């Protein structure tokens, strides 16, 4: 697999569930502060607003890494979905295009991946990845196409560490991205709060420093410029062996409704 410049991005800016002018302002602000990986999805229904934010930022297209996702309803209309996303975002190519969910109940994700690779070979997409895929799904992709996705964006945070999956992805050379990396603001965990108080940090910074340490790329969202900057700076923080050990002992929750084997999101 060729080197991917996005793998050098330590953090991405997420846009769900932002819409309209709020999304445009947040994206323009984030880019101005220093974010370069901008993440959206067809299902978020905000690609046009995100595209305007990119345009208003004043940063050249070549310096940005624009990533969107193929929604479940488009597994059988891959080319049409790509054309719609490109038009809404106002760009001629995507840096990264992910399959949002495998949806094994549809059984179309392998065909979709194959068509996405064709779009990559045509120059319309730089890199093809997935989101919420498990090893069994990745294996089927490789069996058919001989290729693996460049990235897998998964639900990941200190209370849902998914160590076996993360380890396997790294062994396969697949970049790990994390959605909901702050666990939806749930910091009622003693180790996170204690570390934040001890280090003079916010709980969010502690969690983002954990992501940096385990090698995942958190896709984090905030509409507040000050918070955007704090989140960006957190990727340079180090928790040390003691901090990581304490977070490693946190109780782990289940995937619940977001289990890729059963989750149906179209």
C-alpha positions as YAML, in Angstrom:
chain: A
units: angstrom
residues:
- id: 1
  name: UNK
  ca: [0.00, 0.00, 0.00]
- id: 2
  name: UNK
  ca: [1.45, 3.37, -1.02]
- id: 3
  name: UNK
  ca: [2.13, 6.05, 1.58]
- id: 4
  name: UNK
  ca: [-0.96, 8.09, 2.34]
- id: 5
  name: UNK
  ca: [-0.41, 11.72, 3.37]
- id: 6
  name: UNK
  ca: [-3.55, 11.54, 5.50]
- id: 7
  name: UNK
  ca: [-1.81, 9.05, 7.73]
- id: 8
  name: UNK
  ca: [0.31, 11.97, 8.91]
- id: 9
  name: UNK
  ca: [-2.80, 13.78, 10.17]
- id: 10
  name: UNK
  ca: [-3.07, 13.28, 13.93]
- id: 11
  name: UNK
  ca: [-6.65, 14.56, 14.21]
- id: 12
  name: UNK
  ca: [-9.63, 15.19, 11.96]
- id: 13
  name: UNK
  ca: [-12.50, 17.63, 12.18]
- id: 14
  name: UNK
  ca: [-15.92, 15.97, 12.32]
- id: 15
  name: UNK
  ca: [-19.12, 17.59, 11.10]
- id: 16
  name: UNK
  ca: [-22.01, 15.40, 12.28]
- id: 17
  name: UNK
  ca: [-24.72, 16.57, 13.03]
- id: 18
  name: UNK
  ca: [-23.90, 20.14, 11.98]
- id: 19
  name: UNK
  ca: [-26.04, 21.65, 9.24]
- id: 20
  name: UNK
  ca: [-26.30, 24.85, 7.21]
- id: 21
  name: UNK
  ca: [-24.51, 28.00, 8.30]
- id: 22
  name: UNK
  ca: [-23.39, 26.42, 11.57]
- id: 23
  name: UNK
  ca: [-21.53, 23.71, 9.66]
- id: 24
  name: UNK
  ca: [-20.01, 26.23, 7.26]
- id: 25
  name: UNK
  ca: [-18.74, 28.47, 10.07]
- id: 26
  name: UNK
  ca: [-17.37, 25.56, 12.08]
- id: 27
  name: UNK
  ca: [-15.48, 24.07, 9.12]
- id: 28
  name: UNK
  ca: [-14.00, 27.43, 8.08]
- id: 29
  name: UNK
  ca: [-12.94, 28.09, 11.68]
- id: 30
  name: UNK
  ca: [-11.39, 24.64, 12.12]
- id: 31
  name: UNK
  ca: [-9.37, 24.94, 8.93]
- id: 32
  name: UNK
  ca: [-8.19, 28.40, 9.95]
- id: 33
  name: UNK
  ca: [-7.01, 27.02, 13.29]
- id: 34
  name: UNK
  ca: [-5.04, 24.24, 11.62]
- id: 35
  name: UNK
  ca: [-7.23, 21.21, 10.95]
- id: 36
  name: UNK
  ca: [-6.58, 19.64, 7.56]
- id: 37
  name: UNK
  ca: [-8.56, 16.38, 7.58]
- id: 38
  name: UNK
  ca: [-12.23, 17.33, 7.20]
- id: 39
  name: UNK
  ca: [-14.74, 14.51, 7.67]
- id: 40
  name: UNK
  ca: [-18.33, 14.37, 6.52]
- id: 41
  name: UNK
  ca: [-20.75, 11.81, 5.05]
- id: 42
  name: UNK
  ca: [-23.59, 11.66, 2.60]
- id: 43
  name: UNK
  ca: [-25.90, 10.59, 5.40]
- id: 44
  name: UNK
  ca: [-25.10, 13.73, 7.40]
- id: 45
  name: UNK
  ca: [-26.78, 15.75, 4.64]
- id: 46
  name: UNK
  ca: [-24.34, 18.62, 5.15]
- id: 47
  name: UNK
  ca: [-21.83, 18.13, 2.33]
- id: 48
  name: UNK
  ca: [-22.84, 21.38, 0.62]
- id: 49
  name: UNK
  ca: [-22.42, 23.37, 3.85]
- id: 50
  name: UNK
  ca: [-19.08, 21.66, 4.52]
- id: 51
  name: UNK
  ca: [-17.96, 22.50, 0.99]
- id: 52
  name: UNK
  ca: [-18.81, 26.16, 1.56]
- id: 53
  name: UNK
  ca: [-16.79, 26.12, 4.77]
- id: 54
  name: UNK
  ca: [-13.82, 24.71, 2.87]
- id: 55
  name: UNK
  ca: [-14.21, 27.42, 0.24]
- id: 56
  name: UNK
  ca: [-14.56, 30.23, 2.80]
- id: 57
  name: UNK
  ca: [-11.50, 29.06, 4.74]
- id: 58
  name: UNK
  ca: [-9.18, 30.45, 2.08]
- id: 59
  name: UNK
  ca: [-6.86, 27.45, 2.36]
- id: 60
  name: UNK
  ca: [-6.00, 25.89, -0.98]
- id: 61
  name: UNK
  ca: [-7.66, 22.59, -1.89]
- id: 62
  name: UNK
  ca: [-4.31, 20.83, -2.22]
- id: 63
  name: UNK
  ca: [-3.52, 21.39, 1.47]
- id: 64
  name: UNK
  ca: [-6.73, 19.75, 2.68]
- id: 65
  name: UNK
  ca: [-7.79, 16.11, 3.03]
- id: 66
  name: UNK
  ca: [-11.49, 15.92, 2.34]
- id: 67
  name: UNK
  ca: [-13.24, 12.74, 3.40]
- id: 68
  name: UNK
  ca: [-16.84, 11.69, 2.97]
- id: 69
  name: UNK
  ca: [-18.75, 8.42, 3.19]
- id: 70
  name: UNK
  ca: [-20.98, 6.25, 1.04]
- id: 71
  name: UNK
  ca: [-24.35, 5.78, 2.71]
- id: 72
  name: UNK
  ca: [-26.15, 2.45, 2.83]
- id: 73
  name: UNK
  ca: [-28.86, 3.45, 0.37]
- id: 74
  name: UNK
  ca: [-26.14, 4.06, -2.22]
- id: 75
  name: UNK
  ca: [-24.42, 0.67, -2.11]
- id: 76
  name: UNK
  ca: [-26.09, -0.02, -5.46]
- id: 77
  name: UNK
  ca: [-25.55, 3.48, -6.89]
- id: 78
  name: UNK
  ca: [-21.89, 4.07, -6.14]
- id: 79
  name: UNK
  ca: [-21.07, 6.24, -9.15]
- id: 80
  name: UNK
  ca: [-24.18, 8.36, -8.69]
- id: 81
  name: UNK
  ca: [-23.33, 8.84, -5.01]
- id: 82
  name: UNK
  ca: [-19.80, 9.93, -5.88]
- id: 83
  name: UNK
  ca: [-21.02, 12.45, -8.43]
- id: 84
  name: UNK
  ca: [-23.48, 13.90, -5.91]
- id: 85
  name: UNK
  ca: [-20.84, 14.19, -3.18]
- id: 86
  name: UNK
  ca: [-18.34, 15.85, -5.49]
- id: 87
  name: UNK
  ca: [-20.94, 18.36, -6.66]
- id: 88
  name: UNK
  ca: [-22.18, 19.19, -3.17]
- id: 89
  name: UNK
  ca: [-18.66, 19.57, -1.77]
- id: 90
  name: UNK
  ca: [-17.61, 21.64, -4.76]
- id: 91
  name: UNK
  ca: [-14.48, 19.61, -5.47]
- id: 92
  name: UNK
  ca: [-13.15, 17.61, -8.41]
- id: 93
  name: UNK
  ca: [-11.86, 14.70, -6.35]
- id: 94
  name: UNK
  ca: [-12.04, 13.21, -2.86]
- id: 95
  name: UNK
  ca: [-8.94, 12.54, -0.80]
- id: 96
  name: UNK
  ca: [-10.72, 9.77, 1.06]
- id: 97
  name: UNK
  ca: [-14.01, 7.95, 0.50]
- id: 98
  name: UNK
  ca: [-15.28, 5.49, 3.07]
- id: 99
  name: UNK
  ca: [-18.10, 2.95, 3.13]
- id: 100
  name: UNK
  ca: [-20.09, 4.23, 6.09]
- id: 101
  name: UNK
  ca: [-21.37, 0.86, 7.38]
- id: 102
  name: UNK
  ca: [-20.91, -2.68, 6.02]
- id: 103
  name: UNK
  ca: [-24.63, -3.51, 6.28]
- id: 104
  name: UNK
  ca: [-24.11, -7.28, 5.91]
- id: 105
  name: UNK
  ca: [-27.88, -7.70, 5.76]
- id: 106
  name: UNK
  ca: [-27.72, -6.06, 2.31]
- id: 107
  name: UNK
  ca: [-24.66, -7.99, 1.18]
- id: 108
  name: UNK
  ca: [-23.50, -5.23, -1.18]
- id: 109
  name: UNK
  ca: [-20.44, -3.78, 0.54]
- id: 110
  name: UNK
  ca: [-17.90, -5.82, -1.43]
- id: 111
  name: UNK
  ca: [-19.44, -4.75, -4.75]
- id: 112
  name: UNK
  ca: [-19.47, -1.14, -3.52]
- id: 113
  name: UNK
  ca: [-15.81, -1.31, -2.51]
- id: 114
  name: UNK
  ca: [-14.89, -2.71, -5.90]
- id: 115
  name: UNK
  ca: [-16.63, 0.19, -7.67]
- id: 116
  name: UNK
  ca: [-14.99, 2.70, -5.32]
- id: 117
  name: UNK
  ca: [-11.59, 1.29, -6.29]
- id: 118
  name: UNK
  ca: [-12.51, 1.84, -9.93]
- id: 119
  name: UNK
  ca: [-13.26, 5.48, -9.14]
- id: 120
  name: UNK
  ca: [-9.88, 5.70, -7.44]
- id: 121
  name: UNK
  ca: [-8.16, 4.28, -10.51]
- id: 122
  name: UNK
  ca: [-9.90, 6.97, -12.58]
- id: 123
  name: UNK
  ca: [-8.47, 9.69, -10.34]
- id: 124
  name: UNK
  ca: [-11.78, 10.76, -8.80]
- id: 125
  name: UNK
  ca: [-10.76, 9.44, -5.38]
- id: 126
  name: UNK
  ca: [-7.29, 9.35, -3.86]
- id: 127
  name: UNK
  ca: [-7.89, 6.68, -1.21]
- id: 128
  name: UNK
  ca: [-10.70, 4.23, -0.48]
- id: 129
  name: UNK
  ca: [-11.51, 3.23, 3.07]
- id: 130
  name: UNK
  ca: [-14.27, 1.92, 5.29]
- id: 131
  name: UNK
  ca: [-16.02, 2.71, 8.53]
- id: 132
  name: UNK
  ca: [-17.34, 0.34, 11.20]
- id: 133
  name: UNK
  ca: [-15.88, -2.75, 9.52]
- id: 134
  name: UNK
  ca: [-14.89, -5.88, 11.42]
- id: 135
  name: UNK
  ca: [-12.15, -8.35, 10.42]
- id: 136
  name: UNK
  ca: [-14.69, -10.64, 8.78]
- id: 137
  name: UNK
  ca: [-15.78, -7.79, 6.49]
- id: 138
  name: UNK
  ca: [-12.21, -6.80, 5.67]
- id: 139
  name: UNK
  ca: [-11.37, -10.39, 4.77]
- id: 140
  name: UNK
  ca: [-14.15, -10.47, 2.18]
- id: 141
  name: UNK
  ca: [-12.91, -7.23, 0.63]
- id: 142
  name: UNK
  ca: [-9.42, -8.62, 0.23]
- id: 143
  name: UNK
  ca: [-10.66, -11.95, -1.11]
- id: 144
  name: UNK
  ca: [-12.52, -10.23, -3.95]
- id: 145
  name: UNK
  ca: [-10.25, -7.30, -4.78]
- id: 146
  name: UNK
  ca: [-6.83, -8.22, -3.42]
- id: 147
  name: UNK
  ca: [-6.82, -4.89, -1.58]
- id: 148
  name: UNK
  ca: [-7.52, -3.59, 1.89]
- id: 149
  name: UNK
  ca: [-8.94, -0.16, 2.75]
- id: 150
  name: UNK
  ca: [-6.49, 2.58, 3.70]
- id: 151
  name: UNK
  ca: [-8.47, 3.38, 6.89]
- id: 152
  name: UNK
  ca: [-11.22, 2.05, 9.10]
- id: 153
  name: UNK
  ca: [-13.16, 4.63, 11.09]
- id: 154
  name: UNK
  ca: [-14.59, 2.94, 14.18]
- id: 155
  name: UNK
  ca: [-16.27, 3.86, 17.44]
- id: 156
  name: UNK
  ca: [-13.36, 4.14, 19.86]
- id: 157
  name: UNK
  ca: [-12.62, 5.83, 23.18]
- id: 158
  name: UNK
  ca: [-11.08, 4.92, 26.56]
- id: 159
  name: UNK
  ca: [-14.33, 3.25, 27.63]
- id: 160
  name: UNK
  ca: [-14.51, 1.27, 24.37]
- id: 161
  name: UNK
  ca: [-10.89, 0.45, 23.61]
- id: 162
  name: UNK
  ca: [-11.45, -2.53, 21.27]
- id: 163
  name: UNK
  ca: [-7.83, -3.57, 21.63]
- id: 164
  name: UNK
  ca: [-8.01, -6.77, 19.52]
- id: 165
  name: UNK
  ca: [-9.56, -4.93, 16.56]
- id: 166
  name: UNK
  ca: [-7.16, -1.99, 16.80]
- id: 167
  name: UNK
  ca: [-4.19, -4.36, 16.97]
- id: 168
  name: UNK
  ca: [-5.37, -6.30, 13.91]
- id: 169
  name: UNK
  ca: [-5.94, -3.13, 11.90]
- id: 170
  name: UNK
  ca: [-2.44, -1.94, 12.69]
- id: 171
  name: UNK
  ca: [-0.97, -5.30, 11.73]
- id: 172
  name: UNK
  ca: [-2.78, -5.04, 8.39]
- id: 173
  name: UNK
  ca: [-1.43, -1.54, 7.80]
- id: 174
  name: UNK
  ca: [-4.89, 0.03, 8.05]
- id: 175
  name: UNK
  ca: [-5.08, 3.48, 9.62]
- id: 176
  name: UNK
  ca: [-7.42, 3.67, 12.61]
- id: 177
  name: UNK
  ca: [-9.81, 6.61, 12.84]
- id: 178
  name: UNK
  ca: [-12.15, 7.13, 15.78]
- id: 179
  name: UNK
  ca: [-15.68, 8.46, 15.59]
- id: 180
  name: UNK
  ca: [-17.29, 9.76, 18.77]
- id: 181
  name: UNK
  ca: [-13.74, 9.83, 20.20]
- id: 182
  name: UNK
  ca: [-14.86, 11.72, 23.30]
- id: 183
  name: UNK
  ca: [-17.64, 9.23, 24.03]
- id: 184
  name: UNK
  ca: [-20.28, 11.92, 23.47]
- id: 185
  name: UNK
  ca: [-18.88, 13.96, 26.35]
- id: 186
  name: UNK
  ca: [-19.31, 11.18, 28.91]
- id: 187
  name: UNK
  ca: [-16.47, 11.83, 31.34]
- id: 188
  name: UNK
  ca: [-18.01, 10.38, 34.44]
- id: 189
  name: UNK
  ca: [-14.98, 8.13, 34.75]
- id: 190
  name: UNK
  ca: [-12.71, 8.67, 37.73]
- id: 191
  name: UNK
  ca: [-9.44, 8.07, 35.89]
- id: 192
  name: UNK
  ca: [-10.21, 10.63, 33.18]
- id: 193
  name: UNK
  ca: [-11.34, 13.29, 35.65]
- id: 194
  name: UNK
  ca: [-8.46, 12.62, 38.03]
- id: 195
  name: UNK
  ca: [-5.86, 12.82, 35.30]
- id: 196
  name: UNK
  ca: [-7.37, 16.06, 34.01]
- id: 197
  name: UNK
  ca: [-7.25, 17.61, 37.48]
- id: 198
  name: UNK
  ca: [-3.71, 16.40, 38.13]
- id: 199
  name: UNK
  ca: [-2.35, 17.66, 34.79]
- id: 200
  name: UNK
  ca: [-4.30, 20.91, 34.58]
- id: 201
  name: UNK
  ca: [-6.09, 19.69, 31.45]
- id: 202
  name: UNK
  ca: [-9.69, 19.31, 30.38]
- id: 203
  name: UNK
  ca: [-11.17, 15.79, 30.33]
- id: 204
  name: UNK
  ca: [-11.41, 16.11, 26.54]
- id: 205
  name: UNK
  ca: [-7.69, 16.76, 26.29]
- id: 206
  name: UNK
  ca: [-6.94, 13.69, 28.39]
- id: 207
  name: UNK
  ca: [-9.06, 11.51, 26.11]
- id: 208
  name: UNK
  ca: [-7.54, 12.97, 22.95]
- id: 209
  name: UNK
  ca: [-4.04, 12.45, 24.35]
- id: 210
  name: UNK
  ca: [-5.04, 8.82, 24.89]
- id: 211
  name: UNK
  ca: [-5.99, 8.57, 21.20]
- id: 212
  name: UNK
  ca: [-2.61, 9.99, 20.21]
- id: 213
  name: UNK
  ca: [-0.87, 7.43, 22.41]
- id: 214
  name: UNK
  ca: [-2.75, 4.42, 21.00]
- id: 215
  name: UNK
  ca: [-2.29, 5.63, 17.43]
- id: 216
  name: UNK
  ca: [-5.86, 6.41, 16.45]
- id: 217
  name: UNK
  ca: [-6.92, 9.53, 14.55]
- id: 218
  name: UNK
  ca: [-9.86, 11.07, 16.44]
- id: 219
  name: UNK
  ca: [-12.53, 12.76, 14.37]
- id: 220
  name: UNK
  ca: [-13.63, 15.43, 16.81]
- id: 221
  name: UNK
  ca: [-16.29, 18.10, 16.44]
- id: 222
  name: UNK
  ca: [-16.73, 21.50, 18.09]
- id: 223
  name: UNK
  ca: [-18.31, 24.74, 16.92]
- id: 224
  name: UNK
  ca: [-16.35, 26.76, 19.49]
- id: 225
  name: UNK
  ca: [-13.01, 28.07, 18.11]
- id: 226
  name: UNK
  ca: [-11.37, 27.99, 21.55]
- id: 227
  name: UNK
  ca: [-12.39, 24.37, 22.03]
- id: 228
  name: UNK
  ca: [-11.27, 23.52, 18.51]
- id: 229
  name: UNK
  ca: [-7.81, 24.84, 19.39]
- id: 230
  name: UNK
  ca: [-7.66, 22.99, 22.73]
- id: 231
  name: UNK
  ca: [-8.57, 19.76, 20.97]
- id: 232
  name: UNK
  ca: [-5.91, 20.30, 18.33]
- id: 233
  name: UNK
  ca: [-3.24, 21.05, 20.93]
- id: 234
  name: UNK
  ca: [-4.18, 17.96, 22.92]
- id: 235
  name: UNK
  ca: [-2.64, 15.75, 20.26]
- id: 236
  name: UNK
  ca: [0.82, 16.91, 21.39]
- id: 237
  name: UNK
  ca: [0.23, 15.97, 25.04]
- id: 238
  name: UNK
  ca: [1.69, 12.85, 26.61]
- id: 239
  name: UNK
  ca: [0.01, 10.99, 29.46]
- id: 240
  name: UNK
  ca: [3.01, 8.81, 30.29]
- id: 241
  name: UNK
  ca: [2.97, 5.14, 31.18]
- id: 242
  name: UNK
  ca: [1.14, 5.77, 34.45]
- id: 243
  name: UNK
  ca: [-1.66, 7.72, 32.80]
- id: 244
  name: UNK
  ca: [-2.12, 5.14, 30.08]
- id: 245
  name: UNK
  ca: [-2.12, 2.33, 32.59]
- id: 246
  name: UNK
  ca: [-4.84, 4.02, 34.62]
- id: 247
  name: UNK
  ca: [-7.01, 4.62, 31.57]
- id: 248
  name: UNK
  ca: [-6.38, 1.05, 30.47]
- id: 249
  name: UNK
  ca: [-8.15, -0.18, 33.60]
- id: 250
  name: UNK
  ca: [-11.40, 1.66, 32.87]
- id: 251
  name: UNK
  ca: [-14.54, -0.51, 32.70]
- id: 252
  name: UNK
  ca: [-15.38, -1.31, 29.10]
- id: 253
  name: UNK
  ca: [-18.90, -1.02, 27.66]
- id: 254
  name: UNK
  ca: [-20.51, -2.97, 24.83]
- id: 255
  name: UNK
  ca: [-21.14, -1.74, 21.30]
- id: 256
  name: UNK
  ca: [-24.87, -2.09, 21.77]
- id: 257
  name: UNK
  ca: [-26.92, -0.70, 18.89]
- id: 258
  name: UNK
  ca: [-23.76, 0.15, 16.94]
- id: 259
  name: UNK
  ca: [-22.61, -3.44, 16.44]
- id: 260
  name: UNK
  ca: [-21.56, -3.60, 12.74]
- id: 261
  name: UNK
  ca: [-22.93, -7.14, 12.50]
- id: 262
  name: UNK
  ca: [-26.48, -5.93, 13.04]
- id: 263
  name: UNK
  ca: [-26.57, -2.14, 12.74]
- id: 264
  name: UNK
  ca: [-28.77, -0.99, 9.86]
- id: 265
  name: UNK
  ca: [-28.15, 2.66, 8.94]
- id: 266
  name: UNK
  ca: [-29.13, 3.63, 5.42]
...
